[in-house]
Coordinates of C-alpha atoms in Angstrom, one line a residue:
Chain P
M782 CA -26.6 -7.6 -15.3
A783 CA -26.9 -11.4 -14.7
E784 CA -27.7 -14.3 -12.3
V785 CA -24.9 -15.6 -10.2
T786 CA -24.9 -19.1 -9.3
L787 CA -22.6 -20.7 -6.8
K788 CA -22.5 -24.5 -6.9
N789 CA -20.9 -26.5 -4.2
I790 CA -18.4 -24.0 -3.2
T791 CA -15.7 -25.2 -0.6
R792 CA -12.7 -23.3 0.6
S793 CA -10.3 -23.7 3.1
F794 CA -7.6 -21.9 4.5
G795 CA -5.1 -24.4 6.2
P796 CA -7.3 -26.1 8.7
D797 CA -9.9 -23.4 8.7
V798 CA -12.9 -24.1 6.4
A799 CA -13.9 -20.8 5.1
L800 CA -16.7 -22.1 3.0
D801 CA -18.1 -25.6 3.4
D802 CA -20.6 -26.7 0.3
V803 CA -22.0 -23.4 -0.4
S804 CA -24.7 -23.6 -3.1
M805 CA -26.8 -20.8 -3.9
T806 CA -28.5 -18.6 -6.8
V807 CA -28.4 -14.8 -6.9
P808 CA -31.4 -14.3 -9.2
D809 CA -30.6 -11.4 -11.9
G810 CA -31.6 -8.2 -10.6
S811 CA -32.0 -9.0 -6.9
F812 CA -30.4 -7.4 -3.7
V813 CA -28.9 -10.4 -2.0
V814 CA -27.4 -9.7 1.4
L815 CA -25.0 -12.3 3.2
L816 CA -25.9 -12.3 7.1
G817 CA -23.6 -13.7 9.6
P818 CA -21.0 -12.9 12.2
T819 CA -17.3 -12.3 11.8
G820 CA -15.7 -15.5 10.4
A821 CA -18.8 -16.7 8.8
G822 CA -17.7 -16.7 5.4
K823 CA -19.4 -13.7 4.0
T824 CA -16.3 -12.0 2.5
T825 CA -14.9 -15.1 1.5
T826 CA -17.9 -15.5 -0.7
L827 CA -17.4 -12.2 -2.5
R828 CA -14.0 -12.9 -3.1
M829 CA -14.8 -16.0 -4.8
V830 CA -17.2 -14.6 -6.8
S831 CA -14.8 -11.7 -7.9
G832 CA -12.1 -13.9 -8.8
L833 CA -9.6 -12.4 -6.0
D834 CA -9.7 -16.0 -4.6
V835 CA -10.6 -19.3 -6.1
P836 CA -12.6 -22.3 -4.3
D837 CA -10.9 -25.5 -3.4
S838 CA -14.0 -27.2 -5.4
G839 CA -17.1 -26.2 -6.6
E840 CA -18.3 -23.8 -9.4
I841 CA -19.0 -20.3 -9.9
Y842 CA -21.3 -19.1 -13.0
I843 CA -22.0 -15.5 -14.0
G844 CA -25.1 -15.6 -16.3
D845 CA -24.5 -19.0 -18.3
T846 CA -20.5 -18.4 -18.2
P847 CA -18.4 -20.5 -15.8
M848 CA -15.8 -18.5 -14.2
N849 CA -13.1 -21.1 -13.8
G850 CA -9.7 -19.6 -14.5
L851 CA -11.0 -16.1 -15.2
T852 CA -9.4 -13.3 -13.7
P853 CA -10.8 -10.4 -11.6
A854 CA -10.7 -8.5 -14.8
Q855 CA -12.2 -10.8 -17.4
R856 CA -15.3 -11.6 -14.8
N857 CA -16.5 -8.0 -15.1
V858 CA -17.4 -7.3 -11.3
A859 CA -17.5 -4.4 -9.4
M860 CA -16.6 -4.5 -5.7
V861 CA -16.4 -2.3 -2.8
F862 CA -14.0 -3.3 0.1
Q863 CA -14.6 -3.2 3.5
Q864 CA -11.4 -1.2 3.9
Y865 CA -11.7 1.5 1.2
S866 CA -8.9 0.7 -0.6
L867 CA -8.7 4.2 -2.4
Y868 CA -5.6 4.6 -4.5
P869 CA -3.4 7.1 -2.2
H870 CA -1.4 8.5 -5.2
M871 CA -4.6 9.8 -6.5
T872 CA -7.3 12.2 -6.3
V873 CA -10.9 11.5 -5.9
R874 CA -11.5 12.0 -9.5
E875 CA -8.5 9.9 -10.5
N876 CA -10.0 7.2 -8.5
L877 CA -13.6 7.5 -9.8
E878 CA -12.0 7.3 -13.3
F879 CA -9.5 4.6 -12.7
P880 CA -12.2 1.5 -13.7
L881 CA -13.3 3.5 -16.5
K882 CA -10.2 4.1 -18.0
S883 CA -9.1 0.4 -17.4
P884 CA -8.2 -1.7 -20.6
L885 CA -11.3 -3.7 -20.0
L886 CA -13.8 -0.2 -20.4
N887 CA -11.3 2.2 -22.2
T888 CA -14.4 4.6 -21.9
P889 CA -14.0 7.8 -23.9
P890 CA -13.3 10.8 -21.9
D891 CA -16.6 12.8 -22.3
Q892 CA -18.4 9.5 -20.8
I893 CA -16.2 9.2 -18.2
Q894 CA -16.6 12.9 -17.5
R895 CA -20.3 12.6 -17.3
K896 CA -20.6 9.2 -15.4
V897 CA -17.9 10.4 -12.7
G898 CA -20.1 13.7 -12.4
E899 CA -23.4 11.8 -12.1
V900 CA -21.9 9.3 -9.2
A901 CA -20.3 12.0 -7.4
E902 CA -23.6 14.0 -7.3
V903 CA -25.7 10.8 -6.1
L904 CA -22.7 10.5 -3.2
Q905 CA -22.4 13.7 -2.1
I906 CA -18.6 14.0 -3.2
S907 CA -18.6 16.8 -6.2
H908 CA -17.2 19.1 -4.1
K909 CA -14.4 16.7 -3.3
L910 CA -13.4 15.7 -6.6
D911 CA -10.0 17.1 -6.8
N912 CA -8.9 16.5 -3.5
K913 CA -6.5 13.8 -2.7
A914 CA -8.0 10.7 -1.6
T915 CA -6.1 10.6 1.5
A916 CA -7.6 14.0 2.4
L917 CA -10.9 12.7 3.3
S918 CA -12.9 11.7 6.1
G919 CA -13.5 8.0 6.7
G920 CA -17.0 8.5 5.5
E921 CA -16.1 10.5 2.5
M922 CA -13.6 7.8 1.7
Q923 CA -16.1 5.0 1.7
R924 CA -18.6 7.1 -0.4
V925 CA -15.7 7.3 -3.3
S926 CA -15.0 3.6 -2.6
I927 CA -18.7 3.1 -3.4
G928 CA -18.4 5.6 -6.2
R929 CA -15.8 3.4 -7.8
A930 CA -18.2 0.8 -8.0
L931 CA -21.2 2.9 -9.2
V932 CA -19.4 4.4 -12.3
R933 CA -19.5 0.8 -13.9
N934 CA -22.1 -1.0 -15.4
P935 CA -21.0 -4.7 -14.3
A936 CA -22.2 -8.0 -14.4
V937 CA -22.6 -7.7 -10.5
Y938 CA -21.8 -5.4 -7.8
L939 CA -20.1 -7.2 -4.7
M940 CA -19.9 -4.6 -1.6
D941 CA -18.2 -6.2 1.8
E942 CA -19.8 -3.7 4.4
P943 CA -19.9 -0.7 2.5
L944 CA -21.9 1.7 5.1
S945 CA -20.0 0.3 8.2
S946 CA -18.0 3.4 8.7
L947 CA -20.7 5.8 8.1
D948 CA -22.3 8.2 10.7
A949 CA -26.2 6.9 11.0
K950 CA -27.7 9.8 9.0
L951 CA -25.4 9.2 6.2
R952 CA -25.8 5.4 6.4
S953 CA -29.8 5.6 6.1
D954 CA -29.4 8.3 3.2
L955 CA -27.2 5.6 1.4
R956 CA -29.3 2.8 2.3
I957 CA -32.1 4.4 0.4
E958 CA -29.9 5.5 -2.5
L959 CA -28.0 2.3 -2.8
K960 CA -31.5 0.7 -2.9
G961 CA -32.8 2.9 -5.5
I962 CA -30.0 2.6 -7.9
Q963 CA -30.3 -0.9 -7.5
A964 CA -34.0 -1.0 -8.3
D965 CA -33.7 1.7 -11.0
S966 CA -30.7 -0.3 -13.0
G967 CA -32.1 -3.8 -12.1
A968 CA -28.2 -4.4 -11.0
T969 CA -27.6 -7.6 -9.1
L970 CA -26.1 -7.1 -6.2
L971 CA -24.3 -9.2 -3.8
Y972 CA -23.7 -7.4 -0.2
V973 CA -22.2 -8.2 3.0
T974 CA -23.1 -7.0 6.3
H975 CA -23.8 -7.7 9.8
D976 CA -26.2 -4.8 10.3
Q977 CA -29.8 -6.4 10.0
I978 CA -31.4 -3.2 9.3
E979 CA -29.4 -3.1 6.1
A980 CA -30.4 -6.4 5.4
M981 CA -34.3 -6.1 6.5
T982 CA -34.5 -2.6 4.5
M983 CA -32.4 -3.4 1.1
A984 CA -32.6 -7.1 0.6
T985 CA -34.6 -8.8 -2.0
H986 CA -33.0 -12.3 -0.7
V987 CA -31.1 -12.9 2.6
G988 CA -28.4 -15.6 3.1
V989 CA -27.6 -16.8 6.4
L990 CA -23.8 -18.0 6.9
D991 CA -22.9 -20.0 9.9
H992 CA -18.9 -21.3 10.0
G993 CA -19.2 -21.3 6.2
R994 CA -22.2 -23.2 5.7
L995 CA -25.6 -21.5 3.9
V996 CA -27.9 -22.5 6.4
Q997 CA -30.8 -20.5 5.2
F998 CA -31.5 -18.2 1.7
G999 CA -34.8 -16.7 1.5
T1000 CA -36.7 -13.1 1.4
P1001 CA -36.3 -11.4 4.8
R1002 CA -39.3 -11.9 6.0
E1003 CA -39.3 -15.5 5.1
I1004 CA -36.1 -15.6 7.7
Y1005 CA -37.7 -13.6 9.9
E1006 CA -41.0 -15.5 10.5
D1007 CA -39.9 -18.9 9.4
P1008 CA -36.3 -19.3 10.7
V1009 CA -34.8 -22.8 10.2
S1010 CA -33.0 -22.7 13.5
V1011 CA -32.0 -21.1 16.5
Y1012 CA -28.8 -19.2 14.8
A1013 CA -31.1 -18.2 11.8
A1014 CA -33.5 -16.8 14.0
S1015 CA -31.2 -14.8 16.0
R1016 CA -29.8 -13.0 13.0
L1017 CA -33.0 -10.9 12.5
G1018 CA -34.9 -9.0 14.9
Q1019 CA -34.5 -5.9 17.3
P1020 CA -34.9 -6.5 20.2
R1021 CA -33.4 -10.3 19.5
I1022 CA -35.4 -13.3 19.6
N1023 CA -35.6 -14.3 23.3
I1024 CA -34.4 -18.4 23.5
V1025 CA -35.7 -19.9 26.7
P1026 CA -36.5 -23.6 27.6
A1027 CA -39.1 -25.1 25.5
D1028 CA -41.3 -26.0 28.6
L1029 CA -40.9 -22.4 30.3
F1030 CA -44.6 -21.7 30.0
G1031 CA -46.1 -25.1 30.7
T1032 CA -46.0 -28.0 27.7
A1033 CA -44.0 -28.3 24.9
P1034 CA -44.3 -30.4 21.6
S1035 CA -42.3 -33.6 22.1
G1036 CA -38.5 -33.2 21.0
A1037 CA -38.5 -29.3 21.4
A1038 CA -35.6 -28.3 23.6
S1039 CA -35.8 -24.4 23.3
M1040 CA -38.6 -22.0 22.3
G1041 CA -37.9 -18.8 20.5
L1042 CA -40.0 -15.7 21.3
R1043 CA -39.5 -12.5 19.3
P1044 CA -41.1 -9.5 20.9
E1045 CA -44.1 -9.7 19.2
Q1046 CA -45.0 -13.4 20.1
I1047 CA -45.0 -12.2 23.6
R1048 CA -48.7 -11.3 24.5
Q1049 CA -49.1 -9.0 27.2
G1050 CA -52.1 -8.7 29.6
A1051 CA -52.8 -12.2 29.8
G1052 CA -51.4 -15.4 31.1
Q1053 CA -48.5 -15.9 33.6
E1054 CA -47.0 -12.9 35.7
S1055 CA -43.6 -11.8 35.2
L1056 CA -41.6 -8.9 37.0
V1057 CA -40.7 -5.7 34.9
T1058 CA -37.0 -5.3 35.8
R1059 CA -36.1 -2.4 33.2
V1060 CA -38.4 -0.2 31.0
E1061 CA -36.3 1.6 28.2
H1062 CA -38.3 4.5 26.2
L1063 CA -36.5 4.4 22.6
G1064 CA -39.1 7.0 21.3
D1065 CA -41.1 5.0 18.8
Q1066 CA -40.9 1.9 20.8
T1067 CA -40.6 1.0 24.4
R1068 CA -38.7 -2.1 25.3
L1069 CA -39.7 -4.1 28.5
H1070 CA -37.0 -6.1 30.1
L1071 CA -39.0 -8.8 32.1
F1072 CA -37.8 -11.6 34.5
F1073 CA -40.0 -14.8 34.3
R1074 CA -39.0 -17.9 36.2
E1075 CA -35.5 -17.1 36.3
H1076 CA -34.9 -16.3 32.7
D1077 CA -34.7 -12.7 31.4
L1078 CA -36.8 -11.7 28.5
I1079 CA -37.2 -8.7 26.2
T1080 CA -40.1 -7.5 24.5
V1081 CA -41.7 -4.4 23.0
T1082 CA -44.6 -2.6 24.2
D1083 CA -46.8 0.6 23.6
P1084 CA -44.5 3.6 23.5
H1085 CA -46.5 5.7 26.0
T1086 CA -46.8 2.7 28.5
A1087 CA -47.2 3.9 32.2
L1088 CA -45.3 0.5 33.1
K1089 CA -42.2 1.1 35.4
S1090 CA -39.7 -1.4 36.9
G1091 CA -40.9 -3.4 39.9
D1092 CA -44.3 -3.8 38.2
I1093 CA -45.7 -7.3 37.4
V1094 CA -47.2 -7.8 34.0
Q1095 CA -48.8 -10.7 32.6
I1096 CA -47.4 -12.5 29.6
E1097 CA -48.1 -15.7 27.3
P1098 CA -46.1 -17.2 24.3
H1099 CA -48.0 -16.6 21.1
Q1100 CA -47.2 -19.1 18.2
P1101 CA -43.7 -19.5 19.4
F1102 CA -40.7 -21.2 17.5
Y1103 CA -39.6 -24.5 18.6
F1104 CA -36.3 -25.8 18.3
N1105 CA -34.8 -29.4 19.1
A1106 CA -31.7 -29.9 21.2
D1107 CA -29.4 -29.0 18.0
G1108 CA -30.9 -25.3 17.4
A1109 CA -32.8 -26.9 14.4
R1110 CA -36.4 -25.6 13.9
I1111 CA -39.3 -28.2 14.7
A1112 CA -42.5 -26.2 14.8
Chain G
M1016 CA 10.1 12.2 31.3
T1017 CA 7.5 14.5 29.8
Y1018 CA 7.4 15.7 26.0
S1019 CA 6.3 19.2 25.2
V1020 CA 3.9 19.4 22.3
T1021 CA 4.1 23.4 22.3
E1022 CA 6.1 25.2 19.7
P1023 CA 9.3 25.9 21.2
S1024 CA 10.3 29.3 22.3
D1025 CA 12.5 31.6 20.3
R1026 CA 15.4 30.9 22.6
Q1027 CA 15.2 27.2 22.2
K1028 CA 15.2 27.7 18.4
W1029 CA 18.0 29.6 18.5
I1030 CA 19.9 27.1 20.5
A1031 CA 18.9 24.3 18.2
G1032 CA 19.9 26.2 15.1
F1033 CA 23.2 27.2 16.8
L1034 CA 23.7 23.5 17.1
V1035 CA 22.9 22.5 13.8
I1036 CA 24.8 24.7 12.2
G1037 CA 27.9 23.8 14.4
Y1038 CA 27.5 20.2 13.6
A1039 CA 27.2 21.0 10.1
L1040 CA 30.1 23.0 10.1
I1041 CA 32.1 20.1 11.9
T1042 CA 31.1 17.4 9.5
L1043 CA 31.4 19.6 6.3
M1044 CA 34.8 20.9 7.4
P1045 CA 36.5 18.1 5.1
L1046 CA 34.3 18.6 2.2
L1047 CA 35.1 22.6 2.3
W1048 CA 38.9 21.8 2.6
I1049 CA 38.8 19.7 -0.4
I1050 CA 36.6 22.1 -2.5
A1051 CA 39.1 25.1 -1.4
T1052 CA 41.8 23.1 -2.1
G1053 CA 41.0 22.7 -5.6
F1054 CA 41.1 26.2 -6.1
K1055 CA 44.3 26.8 -4.4
S1056 CA 48.0 26.7 -6.1
P1057 CA 50.2 23.8 -5.5
A1058 CA 52.2 26.3 -3.2
D1059 CA 49.3 27.4 -1.3
A1060 CA 47.7 23.9 -0.9
I1061 CA 50.8 22.6 1.1
A1062 CA 51.6 26.1 2.9
Y1063 CA 51.9 25.6 6.5
P1064 CA 50.1 27.2 8.3
P1065 CA 47.4 26.2 6.2
K1066 CA 45.9 29.2 4.4
V1067 CA 42.1 29.9 4.9
L1068 CA 42.4 32.9 2.7
F1069 CA 44.1 32.5 -0.7
E1070 CA 43.7 33.6 -4.4
P1071 CA 41.8 31.2 -6.4
T1072 CA 43.2 29.8 -9.2
L1073 CA 42.0 26.9 -11.8
E1074 CA 45.3 25.4 -11.9
G1075 CA 44.2 22.3 -10.0
Y1076 CA 41.0 22.0 -12.8
V1077 CA 43.4 22.5 -15.7
N1078 CA 46.1 20.0 -14.5
L1079 CA 43.0 17.7 -13.9
F1080 CA 41.7 17.5 -17.1
T1081 CA 45.0 17.7 -19.2
T1082 CA 48.6 16.2 -19.5
R1083 CA 51.4 18.5 -19.9
T1084 CA 55.0 18.6 -20.9
R1085 CA 57.8 20.6 -20.1
V1086 CA 59.8 22.5 -23.0
T1087 CA 62.8 24.7 -23.5
E1088 CA 62.5 28.4 -23.2
E1089 CA 63.2 28.7 -26.7
T1090 CA 60.3 26.5 -27.7
L1091 CA 57.9 28.4 -25.4
A1092 CA 59.1 31.6 -27.2
S1093 CA 58.8 30.1 -30.8
L1094 CA 55.1 29.5 -29.8
G1095 CA 54.2 33.0 -29.4
E1096 CA 51.7 34.5 -26.9
P1097 CA 49.2 32.1 -25.3
T1098 CA 45.8 32.1 -26.5
T1099 CA 43.7 31.0 -23.8
W1100 CA 43.3 31.1 -20.3
Y1101 CA 44.4 27.8 -19.7
D1102 CA 47.4 27.6 -22.0
R1103 CA 48.6 30.9 -19.7
I1104 CA 48.4 28.9 -16.3
V1105 CA 50.4 26.4 -17.9
R1106 CA 53.2 28.3 -19.4
Q1107 CA 54.0 30.0 -16.0
Y1108 CA 55.5 26.6 -15.3
D1109 CA 57.3 26.4 -18.6
M1110 CA 54.8 23.6 -19.8
I1111 CA 52.6 23.4 -22.7
I1112 CA 49.5 21.3 -22.6
A1113 CA 50.2 17.8 -24.6
G1114 CA 46.6 16.4 -24.5
P1115 CA 43.4 15.7 -22.3
S1116 CA 44.0 13.5 -19.5
R1117 CA 42.1 10.4 -18.8
Y1118 CA 40.0 11.8 -16.1
G1119 CA 37.3 12.4 -18.5
E1120 CA 37.1 8.8 -19.7
R1121 CA 37.2 7.6 -15.8
F1122 CA 34.6 9.8 -14.8
L1123 CA 32.2 8.8 -17.7
N1124 CA 33.2 4.9 -16.8
S1125 CA 31.7 5.7 -13.4
V1126 CA 28.6 7.2 -14.6
I1127 CA 28.1 4.4 -16.9
I1128 CA 28.9 1.7 -14.1
G1129 CA 27.4 3.5 -11.1
F1130 CA 24.2 4.3 -12.7
G1131 CA 23.9 1.0 -14.7
S1132 CA 24.4 -1.0 -11.5
T1133 CA 22.1 1.0 -9.7
F1134 CA 19.5 1.0 -12.1
L1135 CA 19.8 -2.8 -12.6
S1136 CA 20.0 -3.4 -8.5
V1137 CA 16.6 -1.1 -8.1
F1138 CA 15.1 -3.0 -11.3
L1139 CA 15.9 -6.5 -10.2
G1140 CA 15.1 -5.6 -6.6
T1141 CA 12.2 -4.4 -7.2
I1142 CA 10.5 -7.3 -8.9
A1143 CA 12.3 -9.7 -6.7
A1144 CA 10.8 -7.8 -3.7
Y1145 CA 7.3 -7.7 -5.2
A1146 CA 7.4 -11.3 -6.0
F1147 CA 8.5 -12.3 -2.6
S1148 CA 6.0 -9.8 -0.9
R1149 CA 2.9 -10.9 -3.0
F1150 CA 3.1 -14.4 -4.2
R1151 CA 3.6 -17.6 -2.4
V1152 CA 7.3 -18.3 -2.9
P1153 CA 8.3 -21.9 -1.6
L1154 CA 11.1 -21.4 1.0
K1155 CA 10.5 -18.0 1.1
D1156 CA 12.0 -16.9 4.4
D1157 CA 15.0 -19.2 3.8
L1158 CA 15.5 -17.5 0.4
L1159 CA 15.3 -14.0 1.6
F1160 CA 17.9 -14.7 4.4
F1161 CA 20.1 -16.5 2.0
I1162 CA 20.2 -13.2 0.1
L1163 CA 20.9 -11.1 2.6
S1164 CA 23.7 -13.6 3.9
T1165 CA 25.5 -12.4 0.7
R1166 CA 26.0 -9.2 2.7
M1167 CA 27.5 -10.7 5.9
M1168 CA 31.1 -10.8 4.9
P1169 CA 33.1 -7.5 3.2
P1170 CA 32.8 -8.2 -0.7
I1171 CA 36.4 -7.8 -0.8
A1172 CA 36.9 -11.0 1.3
V1173 CA 36.0 -12.7 -2.1
A1174 CA 38.1 -10.7 -4.1
I1175 CA 40.4 -12.9 -5.4
P1176 CA 38.0 -15.9 -6.6
I1177 CA 36.0 -12.9 -8.3
F1178 CA 39.3 -12.0 -10.2
L1179 CA 39.6 -15.3 -11.2
M1180 CA 36.3 -15.9 -12.6
F1181 CA 36.5 -12.6 -14.2
R1182 CA 39.6 -13.2 -16.1
Q1183 CA 38.1 -16.8 -16.8
L1184 CA 35.2 -15.2 -18.2
G1185 CA 36.9 -12.4 -19.9
L1186 CA 34.9 -9.8 -17.8
N1187 CA 38.1 -8.2 -16.5
D1188 CA 38.3 -4.3 -17.2
T1189 CA 35.0 -4.3 -18.9
H1190 CA 31.9 -2.0 -18.0
A1191 CA 29.4 -5.1 -18.1
G1192 CA 31.7 -7.0 -15.5
M1193 CA 31.9 -3.9 -13.4
I1194 CA 28.1 -3.3 -13.5
L1195 CA 27.5 -7.3 -13.0
L1196 CA 29.7 -7.1 -9.7
Y1197 CA 28.4 -3.9 -8.1
T1198 CA 24.8 -5.2 -9.0
A1199 CA 25.2 -8.5 -7.3
V1200 CA 26.8 -6.8 -4.4
N1201 CA 23.8 -4.2 -4.2
L1202 CA 21.1 -6.6 -4.8
S1203 CA 20.5 -7.8 -1.2
L1204 CA 20.3 -4.4 0.2
S1205 CA 18.0 -3.4 -2.6
V1206 CA 15.7 -6.5 -2.2
W1207 CA 15.3 -6.2 1.4
L1208 CA 14.8 -2.5 1.7
I1209 CA 12.3 -2.8 -1.4
H1210 CA 10.6 -5.9 0.0
G1211 CA 10.1 -3.7 3.5
F1212 CA 8.7 -0.7 1.5
I1213 CA 6.2 -3.0 -0.5
E1214 CA 5.0 -4.9 2.4
E1215 CA 4.0 -1.7 3.7
I1216 CA 1.3 -1.4 0.9
P1217 CA -1.7 -3.0 1.6
I1218 CA -2.5 -5.8 -1.0
E1219 CA -6.3 -4.4 -0.8
Y1220 CA -4.9 -1.6 -3.5
E1221 CA -3.8 -4.3 -6.3
E1222 CA -6.9 -6.3 -5.8
A1223 CA -9.0 -3.2 -6.3
A1224 CA -7.0 -2.6 -9.3
L1225 CA -7.5 -6.2 -10.6
I1226 CA -11.3 -5.8 -10.0
D1227 CA -11.3 -2.5 -11.6
G1228 CA -10.0 -4.6 -14.8
Y1229 CA -6.6 -4.2 -14.8
T1230 CA -4.0 -7.1 -15.0
R1231 CA -1.7 -7.9 -12.2
F1232 CA 1.2 -6.0 -14.2
Q1233 CA -0.8 -3.1 -14.7
A1234 CA -2.0 -2.9 -11.0
F1235 CA 1.6 -3.3 -10.1
Y1236 CA 2.8 -0.8 -12.5
K1237 CA -0.2 2.0 -12.0
V1238 CA -1.0 1.4 -8.6
V1239 CA 2.1 -0.5 -6.3
L1240 CA 4.8 1.3 -8.2
P1241 CA 3.9 4.9 -7.4
Q1242 CA 3.4 4.2 -4.0
A1243 CA 6.5 2.3 -3.5
A1244 CA 8.5 5.1 -5.5
T1245 CA 9.6 6.8 -2.3
G1246 CA 11.2 3.5 -1.1
I1247 CA 12.7 2.8 -4.3
A1248 CA 14.4 6.3 -4.5
S1249 CA 16.0 6.0 -1.3
T1250 CA 17.5 2.3 -2.1
A1251 CA 18.8 3.9 -5.6
I1252 CA 20.6 6.4 -3.5
F1253 CA 22.2 3.9 -1.4
C1254 CA 22.9 1.8 -4.1
L1255 CA 24.4 4.6 -6.4
I1256 CA 26.7 5.8 -3.5
F1257 CA 28.2 2.2 -2.9
A1258 CA 28.9 1.9 -6.6
W1259 CA 30.2 5.2 -7.1
N1260 CA 32.4 4.9 -4.2
E1261 CA 33.6 1.6 -4.6
Y1262 CA 37.4 1.7 -4.6
A1263 CA 39.0 -2.0 -4.0
F1264 CA 37.4 -3.8 -6.7
A1265 CA 37.9 -1.1 -9.1
V1266 CA 41.4 -1.0 -8.3
L1267 CA 41.6 -5.1 -8.8
L1268 CA 39.5 -5.5 -11.7
T1269 CA 39.8 -2.3 -13.9
S1270 CA 43.0 -0.8 -15.2
G1271 CA 42.1 0.4 -18.6
T1272 CA 39.0 0.8 -21.0
A1273 CA 36.7 0.3 -17.6
Q1274 CA 38.6 2.1 -15.0
T1275 CA 36.3 4.2 -12.8
A1276 CA 37.4 7.5 -11.0
P1277 CA 37.9 6.4 -7.7
P1278 CA 41.2 4.1 -8.7
F1279 CA 42.1 7.1 -11.0
I1280 CA 42.3 10.2 -8.7
P1281 CA 45.3 8.8 -6.7
T1282 CA 47.3 8.3 -9.5
I1283 CA 47.1 11.9 -10.7
I1284 CA 49.4 12.7 -7.7
G1285 CA 52.0 11.4 -9.6
V1286 CA 52.0 13.3 -12.6
G1287 CA 55.0 16.1 -12.1
G1288 CA 55.2 16.1 -8.1
Q1289 CA 52.2 16.2 -5.5
D1290 CA 49.4 17.7 -7.3
W1291 CA 47.2 18.1 -4.5
P1292 CA 44.6 20.9 -6.0
A1293 CA 44.5 18.6 -9.1
V1294 CA 43.2 15.6 -6.8
A1295 CA 41.1 18.1 -5.0
A1296 CA 39.6 19.2 -8.2
G1297 CA 39.0 15.5 -9.2
A1298 CA 37.3 14.7 -5.9
T1299 CA 35.2 17.8 -6.1
I1300 CA 33.9 17.1 -9.5
F1301 CA 33.4 13.2 -8.5
L1302 CA 31.2 14.3 -5.7
V1303 CA 28.7 16.3 -7.7
P1304 CA 26.8 13.4 -9.5
V1305 CA 25.8 11.8 -6.4
M1306 CA 24.7 15.2 -4.8
V1307 CA 22.7 15.9 -8.0
F1308 CA 21.0 12.5 -7.6
T1309 CA 20.3 12.9 -4.0
I1310 CA 18.8 16.5 -4.5
L1311 CA 16.7 15.3 -7.4
L1312 CA 15.2 12.3 -5.6
R1313 CA 14.8 14.2 -2.2
K1314 CA 11.6 15.0 -2.8
H1315 CA 10.8 11.2 -2.4
L1316 CA 12.9 10.8 0.4
L1317 CA 11.4 13.5 2.5
R1318 CA 7.8 12.7 1.4
G1319 CA 7.5 9.8 3.4
I1320 CA 5.4 6.9 3.4
T1321 CA 1.5 7.3 2.2
F1322 CA -0.5 6.3 4.8
G1323 CA -4.4 6.5 5.4
A1324 CA -6.4 5.5 2.8
V1325 CA -6.9 1.8 3.9
R1326 CA -8.8 1.4 7.3
K1327 CA -6.6 -1.3 9.1

């Protein structure tokens, strides 16, 4: 396992800038999640590290070794593709063996057998080992695809939305499993997702990408509690942060154009009156949709609340975030 | 218009089967006629009305593979009893077998030239198609169009320049020359067909293989090639059929050492009258390799393109 360093990586595809001067250090043994919407440059970052794509400028190091000019095989990285990319002419077992049989690893047969068995066990695909890769459900394919990375012991694991097509139960199982594997093995993992629950639960660090720029890099808590911009603040938190004019509740710091209120930053039971427009009982939490001075707000309330739509509830902001006109955090 | 997705009824199956068999009979009739004629005696072959039932004989095949000379009855008598079944057939006509005919050599030439050019077309076509599909080739579209354009006029239109070039280069009547020529003609077909098949294979498979520790060539060999096998096999069949059946260039450019079977078969007719059974026998044997080749590769033709393991 190793540290991965990106230094001033820039990559354009024709007129589109996919990565714009991205620098970051993925510490050895960390689980780094890259967050951002489609087109933010998450997948491109993975491809740069893997060697499937090369930067226009900038340098990538795995450990202390510069990766310039090295092929993907030479970099010793494992990658899980968003499109599972299982070899369709092979069985599940052959797919899992494929990296171990490569000239790079050239693993002895008994070790291959053992490793494939272990990984199949963890991913609950032991009974499918002799099926054709094409004769699997989407979820099974994705697990095999994860398995093909896990059989190896690479410098770094790269995963591109590996859980995106699994059902909710399997997804939460595998989330815990992946996190466990990473924690036990001390593997360095660079993980792309737009699922913030995955980011919050698994990441030791989160990198927020916006149009090819890395706008914030830190622990999930840091990004949640101390976002640098409206954009970064909007990446995490469910329900999403409420962005309203800075002076909605009265005075605002000078230069503030908007105010960000996470649900817990809206205090109920004191302050100014707002109208309840909808109450969503989700079981473990209850979401309150409020209408306040021509603005919609969403917050969370007691799961067993007696509030119903049409009621009036008093609210006040509590340590809100303030952003300037460009969306940058000022307070 | 609505389409039924239910199992067809027995009556529908009967009608469909009847139509298919009827159609097959019509299209196969000339083939059956050729095969049957190969087993007729020369008299039966030209009988009118044509004989559907006849006494089969291997005369045509004996005549195809041998040259014979007429001898006097005394000579014949001095030879004693015929020792083999083919001697017996020949002596009915006061003839003896003088030696083997050239059909065997010509057939072998066809095999060498046909399969040689097919292998070369498919090999070159595959690597060219892979490059066009996976690498950034300058002027890719123009080059592909140029390759296709070589097929836009009938090859025989350039027969004379090719004849002159071949004479200059000493390629006239050589195996290498014919393989080169048929490869050149087939290459455009092969590049285009295989390019289409490779384009359908998502690039993610190779990327996965590169990450899994393989070189690009190994990824091509272990991942792309098995998936393109279907397309490559059908392309090979098309190339072989062209090279195997080609007549015009073979007549023009070969006469002795490298002559293939198609220009040779009609010449059988001239040996000792109109020997239709021998011609039919030659044609029948000539059909076999293409049939065998097609049947061997049928699995690939029918298997269809693999799909499903990459989510689009």
